[in-house]
Coordinates of N, CA and C and ligand atoms in Angstrom, one line a residue:
X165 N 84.7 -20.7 12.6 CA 83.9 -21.5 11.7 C 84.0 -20.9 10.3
X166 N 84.1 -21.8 9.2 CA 84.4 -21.4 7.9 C 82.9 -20.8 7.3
X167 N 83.2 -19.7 6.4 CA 82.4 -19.1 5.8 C 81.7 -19.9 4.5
X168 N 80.7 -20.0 4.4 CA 80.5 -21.2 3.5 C 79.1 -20.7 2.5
X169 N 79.4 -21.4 0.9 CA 77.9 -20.9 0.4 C 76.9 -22.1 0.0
X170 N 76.2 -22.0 0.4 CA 74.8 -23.0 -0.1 C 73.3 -22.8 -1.2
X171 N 73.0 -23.6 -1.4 CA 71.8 -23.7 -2.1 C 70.5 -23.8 -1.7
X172 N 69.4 -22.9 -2.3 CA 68.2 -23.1 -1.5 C 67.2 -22.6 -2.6
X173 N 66.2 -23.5 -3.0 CA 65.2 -23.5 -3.5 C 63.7 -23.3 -3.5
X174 N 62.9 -22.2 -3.4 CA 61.3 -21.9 -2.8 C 60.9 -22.8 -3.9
X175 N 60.0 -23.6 -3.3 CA 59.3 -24.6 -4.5 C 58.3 -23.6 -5.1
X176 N 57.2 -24.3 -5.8 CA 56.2 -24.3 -6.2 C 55.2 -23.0 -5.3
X177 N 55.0 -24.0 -4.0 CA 53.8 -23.6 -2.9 C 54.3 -22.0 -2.9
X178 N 55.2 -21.6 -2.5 CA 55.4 -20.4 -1.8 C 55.6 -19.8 -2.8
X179 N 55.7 -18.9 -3.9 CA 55.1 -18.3 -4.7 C 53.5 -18.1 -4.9
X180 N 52.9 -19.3 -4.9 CA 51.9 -19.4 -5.2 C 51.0 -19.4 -3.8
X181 N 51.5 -19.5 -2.5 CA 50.8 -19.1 -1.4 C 51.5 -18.0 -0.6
X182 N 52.0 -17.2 -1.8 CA 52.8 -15.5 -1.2 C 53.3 -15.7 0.5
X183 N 54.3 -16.1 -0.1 CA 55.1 -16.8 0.9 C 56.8 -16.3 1.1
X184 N 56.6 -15.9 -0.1 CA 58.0 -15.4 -0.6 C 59.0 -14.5 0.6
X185 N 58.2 -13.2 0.3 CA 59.0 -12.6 1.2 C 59.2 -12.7 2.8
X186 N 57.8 -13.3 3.2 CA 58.4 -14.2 4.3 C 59.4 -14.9 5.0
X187 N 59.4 -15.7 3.6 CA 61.1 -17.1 3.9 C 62.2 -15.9 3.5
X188 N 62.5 -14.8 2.6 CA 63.4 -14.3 2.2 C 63.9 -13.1 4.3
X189 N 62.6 -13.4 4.1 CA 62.7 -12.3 5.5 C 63.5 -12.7 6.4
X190 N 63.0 -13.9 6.6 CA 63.6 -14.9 7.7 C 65.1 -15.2 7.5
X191 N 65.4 -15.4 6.0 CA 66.7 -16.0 5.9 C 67.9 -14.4 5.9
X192 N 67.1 -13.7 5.7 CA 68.2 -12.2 6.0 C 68.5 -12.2 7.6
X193 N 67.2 -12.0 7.9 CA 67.2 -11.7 9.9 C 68.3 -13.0 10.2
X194 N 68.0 -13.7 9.7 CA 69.2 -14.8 10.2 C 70.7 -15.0 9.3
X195 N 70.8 -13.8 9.4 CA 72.4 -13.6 9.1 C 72.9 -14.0 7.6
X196 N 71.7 -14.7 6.6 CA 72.3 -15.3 5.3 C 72.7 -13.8 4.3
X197 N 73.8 -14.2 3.7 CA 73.6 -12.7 2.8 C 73.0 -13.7 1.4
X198 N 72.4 -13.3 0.3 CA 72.4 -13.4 -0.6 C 73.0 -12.9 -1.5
X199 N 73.5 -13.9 -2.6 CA 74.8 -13.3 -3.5 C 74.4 -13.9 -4.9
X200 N 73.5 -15.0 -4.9 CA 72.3 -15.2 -5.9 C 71.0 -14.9 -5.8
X201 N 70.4 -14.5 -7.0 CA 68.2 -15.3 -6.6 C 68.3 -15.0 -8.0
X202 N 67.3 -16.2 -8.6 CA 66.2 -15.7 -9.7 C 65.2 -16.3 -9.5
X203 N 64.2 -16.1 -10.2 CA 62.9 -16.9 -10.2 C 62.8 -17.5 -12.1
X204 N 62.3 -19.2 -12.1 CA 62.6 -19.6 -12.9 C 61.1 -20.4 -12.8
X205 N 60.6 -20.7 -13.9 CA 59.9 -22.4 -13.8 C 61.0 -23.4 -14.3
X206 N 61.4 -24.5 -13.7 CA 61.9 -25.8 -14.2 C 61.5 -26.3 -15.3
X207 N 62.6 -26.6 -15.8 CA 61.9 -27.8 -17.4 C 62.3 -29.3 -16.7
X208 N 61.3 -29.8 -17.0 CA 61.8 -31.5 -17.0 C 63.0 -32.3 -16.5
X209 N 64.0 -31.7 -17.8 CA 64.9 -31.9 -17.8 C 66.0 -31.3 -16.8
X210 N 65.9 -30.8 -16.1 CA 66.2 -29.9 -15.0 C 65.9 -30.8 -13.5
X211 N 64.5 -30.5 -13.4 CA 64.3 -31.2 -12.6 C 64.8 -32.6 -12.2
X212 N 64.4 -33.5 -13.6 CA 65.3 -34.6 -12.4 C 66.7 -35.1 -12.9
X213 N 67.6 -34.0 -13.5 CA 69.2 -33.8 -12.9 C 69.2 -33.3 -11.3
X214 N 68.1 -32.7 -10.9 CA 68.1 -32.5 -9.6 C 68.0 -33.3 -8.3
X215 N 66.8 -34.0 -8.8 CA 66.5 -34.5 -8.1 C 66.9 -36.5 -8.6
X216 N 68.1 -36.5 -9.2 CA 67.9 -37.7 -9.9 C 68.3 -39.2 -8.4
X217 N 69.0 -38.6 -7.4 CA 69.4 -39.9 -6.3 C 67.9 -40.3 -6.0
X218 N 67.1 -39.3 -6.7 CA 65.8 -39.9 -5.8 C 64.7 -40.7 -6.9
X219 N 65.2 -41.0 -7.8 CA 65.2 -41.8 -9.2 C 64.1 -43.2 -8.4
X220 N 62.8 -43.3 -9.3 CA 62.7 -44.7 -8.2 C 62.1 -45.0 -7.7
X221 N 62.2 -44.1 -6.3 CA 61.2 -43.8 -5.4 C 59.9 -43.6 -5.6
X222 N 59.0 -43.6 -4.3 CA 57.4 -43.8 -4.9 C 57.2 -42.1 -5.1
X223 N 57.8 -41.3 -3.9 CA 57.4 -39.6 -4.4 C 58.3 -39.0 -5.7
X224 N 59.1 -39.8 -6.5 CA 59.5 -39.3 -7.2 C 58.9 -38.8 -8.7
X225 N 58.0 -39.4 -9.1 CA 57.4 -38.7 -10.4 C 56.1 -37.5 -9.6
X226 N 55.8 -37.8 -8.5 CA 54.9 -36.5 -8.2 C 55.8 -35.1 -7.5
X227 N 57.1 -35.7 -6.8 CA 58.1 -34.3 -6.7 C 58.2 -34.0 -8.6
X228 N 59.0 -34.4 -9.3 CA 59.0 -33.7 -10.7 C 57.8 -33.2 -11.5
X229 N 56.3 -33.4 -10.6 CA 55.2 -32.3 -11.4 C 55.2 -31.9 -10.5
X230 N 55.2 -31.5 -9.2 CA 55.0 -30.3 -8.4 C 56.1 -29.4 -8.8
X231 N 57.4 -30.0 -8.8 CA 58.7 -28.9 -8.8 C 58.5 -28.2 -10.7
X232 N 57.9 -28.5 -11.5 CA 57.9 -27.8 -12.7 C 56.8 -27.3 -13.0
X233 N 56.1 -27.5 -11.6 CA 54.0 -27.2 -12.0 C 54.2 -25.5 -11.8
X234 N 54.7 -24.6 -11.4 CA 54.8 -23.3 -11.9 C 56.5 -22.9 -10.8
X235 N 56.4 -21.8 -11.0 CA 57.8 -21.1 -11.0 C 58.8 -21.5 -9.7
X236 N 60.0 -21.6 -9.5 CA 60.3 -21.2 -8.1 C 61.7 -20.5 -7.9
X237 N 61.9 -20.3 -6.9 CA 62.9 -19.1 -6.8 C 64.1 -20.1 -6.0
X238 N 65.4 -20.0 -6.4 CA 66.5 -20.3 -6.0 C 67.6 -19.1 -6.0
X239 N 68.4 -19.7 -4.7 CA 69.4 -18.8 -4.0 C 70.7 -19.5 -4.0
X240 N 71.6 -18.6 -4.1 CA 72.6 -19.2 -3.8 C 73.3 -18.2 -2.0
X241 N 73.1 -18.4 -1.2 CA 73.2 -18.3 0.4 C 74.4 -18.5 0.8
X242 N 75.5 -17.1 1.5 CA 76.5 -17.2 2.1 C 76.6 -17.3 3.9
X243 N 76.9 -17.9 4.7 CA 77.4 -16.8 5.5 C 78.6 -18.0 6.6
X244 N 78.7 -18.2 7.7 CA 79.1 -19.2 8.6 C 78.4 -20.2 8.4
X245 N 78.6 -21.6 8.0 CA 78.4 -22.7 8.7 C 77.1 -22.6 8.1
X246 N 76.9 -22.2 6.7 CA 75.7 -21.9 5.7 C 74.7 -23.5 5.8
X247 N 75.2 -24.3 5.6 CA 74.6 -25.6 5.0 C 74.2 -26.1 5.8
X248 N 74.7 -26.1 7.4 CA 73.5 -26.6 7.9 C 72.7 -25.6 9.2
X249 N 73.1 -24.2 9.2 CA 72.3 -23.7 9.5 C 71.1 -23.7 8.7
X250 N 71.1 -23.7 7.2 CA 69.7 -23.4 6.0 C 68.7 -24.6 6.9
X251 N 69.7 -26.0 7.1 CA 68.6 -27.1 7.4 C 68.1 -26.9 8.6
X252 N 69.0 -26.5 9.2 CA 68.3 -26.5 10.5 C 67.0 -25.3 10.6
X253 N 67.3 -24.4 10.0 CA 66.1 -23.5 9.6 C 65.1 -23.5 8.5
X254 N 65.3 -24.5 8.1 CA 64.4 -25.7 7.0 C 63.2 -26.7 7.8
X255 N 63.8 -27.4 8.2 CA 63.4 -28.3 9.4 C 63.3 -29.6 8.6
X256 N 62.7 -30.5 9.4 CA 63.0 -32.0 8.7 C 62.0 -32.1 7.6
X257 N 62.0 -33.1 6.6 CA 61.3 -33.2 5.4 C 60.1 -33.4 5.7
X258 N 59.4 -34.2 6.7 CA 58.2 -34.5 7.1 C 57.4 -33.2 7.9
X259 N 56.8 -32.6 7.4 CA 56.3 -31.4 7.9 C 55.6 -31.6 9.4
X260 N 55.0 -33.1 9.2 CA 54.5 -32.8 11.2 C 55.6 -33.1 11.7
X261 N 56.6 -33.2 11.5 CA 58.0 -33.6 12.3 C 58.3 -32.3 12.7
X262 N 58.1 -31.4 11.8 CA 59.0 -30.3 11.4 C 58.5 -29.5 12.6
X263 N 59.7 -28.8 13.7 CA 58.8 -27.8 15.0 C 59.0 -26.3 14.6
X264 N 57.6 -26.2 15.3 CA 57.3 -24.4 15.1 C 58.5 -24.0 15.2
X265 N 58.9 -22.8 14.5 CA 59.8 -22.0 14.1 C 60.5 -22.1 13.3
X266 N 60.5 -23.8 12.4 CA 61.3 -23.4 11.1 C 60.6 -23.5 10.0
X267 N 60.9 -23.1 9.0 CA 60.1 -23.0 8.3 C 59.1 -24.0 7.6
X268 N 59.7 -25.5 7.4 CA 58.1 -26.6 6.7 C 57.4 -26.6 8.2
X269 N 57.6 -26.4 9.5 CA 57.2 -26.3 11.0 C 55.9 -25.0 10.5
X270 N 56.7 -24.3 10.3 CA 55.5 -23.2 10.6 C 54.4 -23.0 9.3
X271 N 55.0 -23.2 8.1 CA 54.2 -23.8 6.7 C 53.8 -24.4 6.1
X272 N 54.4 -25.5 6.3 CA 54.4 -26.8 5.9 C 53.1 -27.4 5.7
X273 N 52.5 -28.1 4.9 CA 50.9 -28.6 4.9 C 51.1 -29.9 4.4
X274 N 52.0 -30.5 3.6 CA 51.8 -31.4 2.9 C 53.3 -31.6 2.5
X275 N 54.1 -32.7 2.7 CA 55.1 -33.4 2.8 C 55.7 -33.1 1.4
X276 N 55.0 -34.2 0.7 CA 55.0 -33.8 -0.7 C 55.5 -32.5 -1.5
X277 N 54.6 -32.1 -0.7 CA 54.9 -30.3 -1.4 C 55.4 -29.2 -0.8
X278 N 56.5 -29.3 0.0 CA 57.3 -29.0 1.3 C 57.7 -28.0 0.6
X279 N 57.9 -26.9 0.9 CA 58.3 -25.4 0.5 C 60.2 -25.4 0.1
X280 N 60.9 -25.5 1.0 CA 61.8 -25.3 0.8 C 63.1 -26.7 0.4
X281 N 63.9 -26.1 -0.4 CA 65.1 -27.4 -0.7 C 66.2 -26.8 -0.1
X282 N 66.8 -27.4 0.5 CA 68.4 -27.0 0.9 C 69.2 -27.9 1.0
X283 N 70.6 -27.6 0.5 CA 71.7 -28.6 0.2 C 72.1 -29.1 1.4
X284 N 72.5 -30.5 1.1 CA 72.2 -31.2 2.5 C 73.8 -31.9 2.9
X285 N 74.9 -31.0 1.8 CA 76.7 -31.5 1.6 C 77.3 -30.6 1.3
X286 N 78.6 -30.7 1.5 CA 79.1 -29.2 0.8 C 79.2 -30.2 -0.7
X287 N 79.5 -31.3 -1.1 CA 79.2 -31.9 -2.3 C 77.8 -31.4 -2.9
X288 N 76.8 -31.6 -2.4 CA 75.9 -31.5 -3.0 C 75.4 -29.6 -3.3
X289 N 76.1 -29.6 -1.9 CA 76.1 -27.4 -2.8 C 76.6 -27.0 -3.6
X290 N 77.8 -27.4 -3.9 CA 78.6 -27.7 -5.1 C 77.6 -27.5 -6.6
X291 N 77.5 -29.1 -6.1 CA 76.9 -29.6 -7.6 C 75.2 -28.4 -8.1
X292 N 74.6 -28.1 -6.7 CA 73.2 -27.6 -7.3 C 73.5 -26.1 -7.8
X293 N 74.4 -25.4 -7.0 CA 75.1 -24.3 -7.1 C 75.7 -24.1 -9.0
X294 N 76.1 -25.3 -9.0 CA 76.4 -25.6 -10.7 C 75.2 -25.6 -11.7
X295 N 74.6 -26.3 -10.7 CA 73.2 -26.8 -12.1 C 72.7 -25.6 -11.9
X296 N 72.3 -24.7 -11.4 CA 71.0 -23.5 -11.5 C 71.8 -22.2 -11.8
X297 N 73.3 -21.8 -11.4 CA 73.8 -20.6 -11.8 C 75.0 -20.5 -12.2
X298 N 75.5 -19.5 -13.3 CA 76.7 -19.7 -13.5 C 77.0 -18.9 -13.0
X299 N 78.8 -18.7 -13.1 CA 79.6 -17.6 -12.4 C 78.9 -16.4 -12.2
X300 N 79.1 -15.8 -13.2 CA 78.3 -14.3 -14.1 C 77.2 -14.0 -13.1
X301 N 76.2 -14.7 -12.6 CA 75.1 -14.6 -11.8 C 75.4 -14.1 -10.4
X302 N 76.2 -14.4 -10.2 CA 76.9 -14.6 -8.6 C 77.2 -13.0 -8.5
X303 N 76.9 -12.6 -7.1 CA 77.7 -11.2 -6.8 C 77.9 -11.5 -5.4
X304 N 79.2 -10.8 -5.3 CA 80.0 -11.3 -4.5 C 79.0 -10.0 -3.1
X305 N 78.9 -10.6 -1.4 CA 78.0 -9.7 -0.6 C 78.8 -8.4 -0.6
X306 N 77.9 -7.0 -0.1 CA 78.9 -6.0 -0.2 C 77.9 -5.4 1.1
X307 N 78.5 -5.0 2.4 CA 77.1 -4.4 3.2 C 77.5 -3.2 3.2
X308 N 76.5 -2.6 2.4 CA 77.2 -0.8 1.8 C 76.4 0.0 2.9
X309 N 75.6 -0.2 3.9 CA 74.7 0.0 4.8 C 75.6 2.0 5.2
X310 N 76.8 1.8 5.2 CA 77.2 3.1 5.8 C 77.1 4.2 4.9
X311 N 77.2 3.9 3.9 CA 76.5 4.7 2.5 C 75.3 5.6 2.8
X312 N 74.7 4.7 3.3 CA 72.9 5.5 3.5 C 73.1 5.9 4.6
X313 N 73.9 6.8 5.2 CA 73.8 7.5 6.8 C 75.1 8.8 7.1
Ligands
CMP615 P1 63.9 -31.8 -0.9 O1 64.7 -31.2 0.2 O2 63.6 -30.9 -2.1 O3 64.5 -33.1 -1.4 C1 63.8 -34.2 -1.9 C2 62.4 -34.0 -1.8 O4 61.6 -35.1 -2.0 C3 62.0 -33.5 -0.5 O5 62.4 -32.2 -0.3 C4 60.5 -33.7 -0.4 O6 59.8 -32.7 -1.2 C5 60.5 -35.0 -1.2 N1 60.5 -36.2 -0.3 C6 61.6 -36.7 0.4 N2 61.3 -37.7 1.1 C7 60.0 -37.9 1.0 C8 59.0 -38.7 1.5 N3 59.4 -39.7 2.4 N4 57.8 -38.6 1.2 C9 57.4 -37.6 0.3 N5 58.2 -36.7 -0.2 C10 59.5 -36.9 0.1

């Protein structure tokens, strides 16, 4: 299976319901390396280039005040078969859908304000991987683990 990188975004909630290292926890134990993170608040304008196929829709002007209502942290996530492992340890968009053990399953409270984003194409990893980080940002994984022993 090809090694592959993807996109993943902590909304709003998890910052703000110290949540963070949590999801970060989970997404190491499960084999992701990280090779991006920063923490940002969204401007406007940001948001819905992000979110813009969803133009229209009835949750679309309340996703663009939750997603810019304060900070959130994006990753850019390597490892096997990245993009849809992240979803499948995402879980589905509807949080009571969503089953214990992944993460809107085990956090989830409110649909709307669903914790995590993950790229759902290698098109679309592509493109969010573009919008949130340039090259420069990126470090390539290094597991220097033998170093320390
Ligand atoms: P995300 O993965 O960030 O992609 C689009 C977001 O829109 C999604 O997570 C939810 O936060 C929101 N969303 C998608 N579908 C619905 C829906 N049916 N009702 C409410 N919010 C939705």
């Amino acid at each position: 299976m090809a090694v592959e990188r993807t996109f993943a975004m902590l909304k709003p909630g998890v910052l703000q319901r110290r949540l963070a290292g949590e999801i970060l926890n989970r997404l190491e134990r499960k084999g992701f390396n990280i090779i991006a993170l920063k923490q940002k608040k969204l401007s406007m304008k940001l948001a819905e280039k992000h979110y813009a196929e969803h133009k229209g829709k009835d949750f679309y002007e309340p996703l663009l005040k939750y997603m810019t209502s304060s900070p959130v942290i994006m990753m850019i996530l390597e490892r096997e078969n990245a993009i849809a492992a992240l979803r499948n340890m995402a879980g589905p968009t509807n949080v009571d859908e969503a089953a214990p053990g992944t993460i809107r399953g085990d956090f989830g409270v409110i649909t709307r304000r669903n914790l995590i984003h993950a790229s759902d194409s290698t098109e679309s990893a592509e493109r969010e991987m573009n919008l949130f980080f340039t090259e420069d940002e990126i470090a390539p994984f290094e597991d220097g683990n033998e170093k320390w022993y």
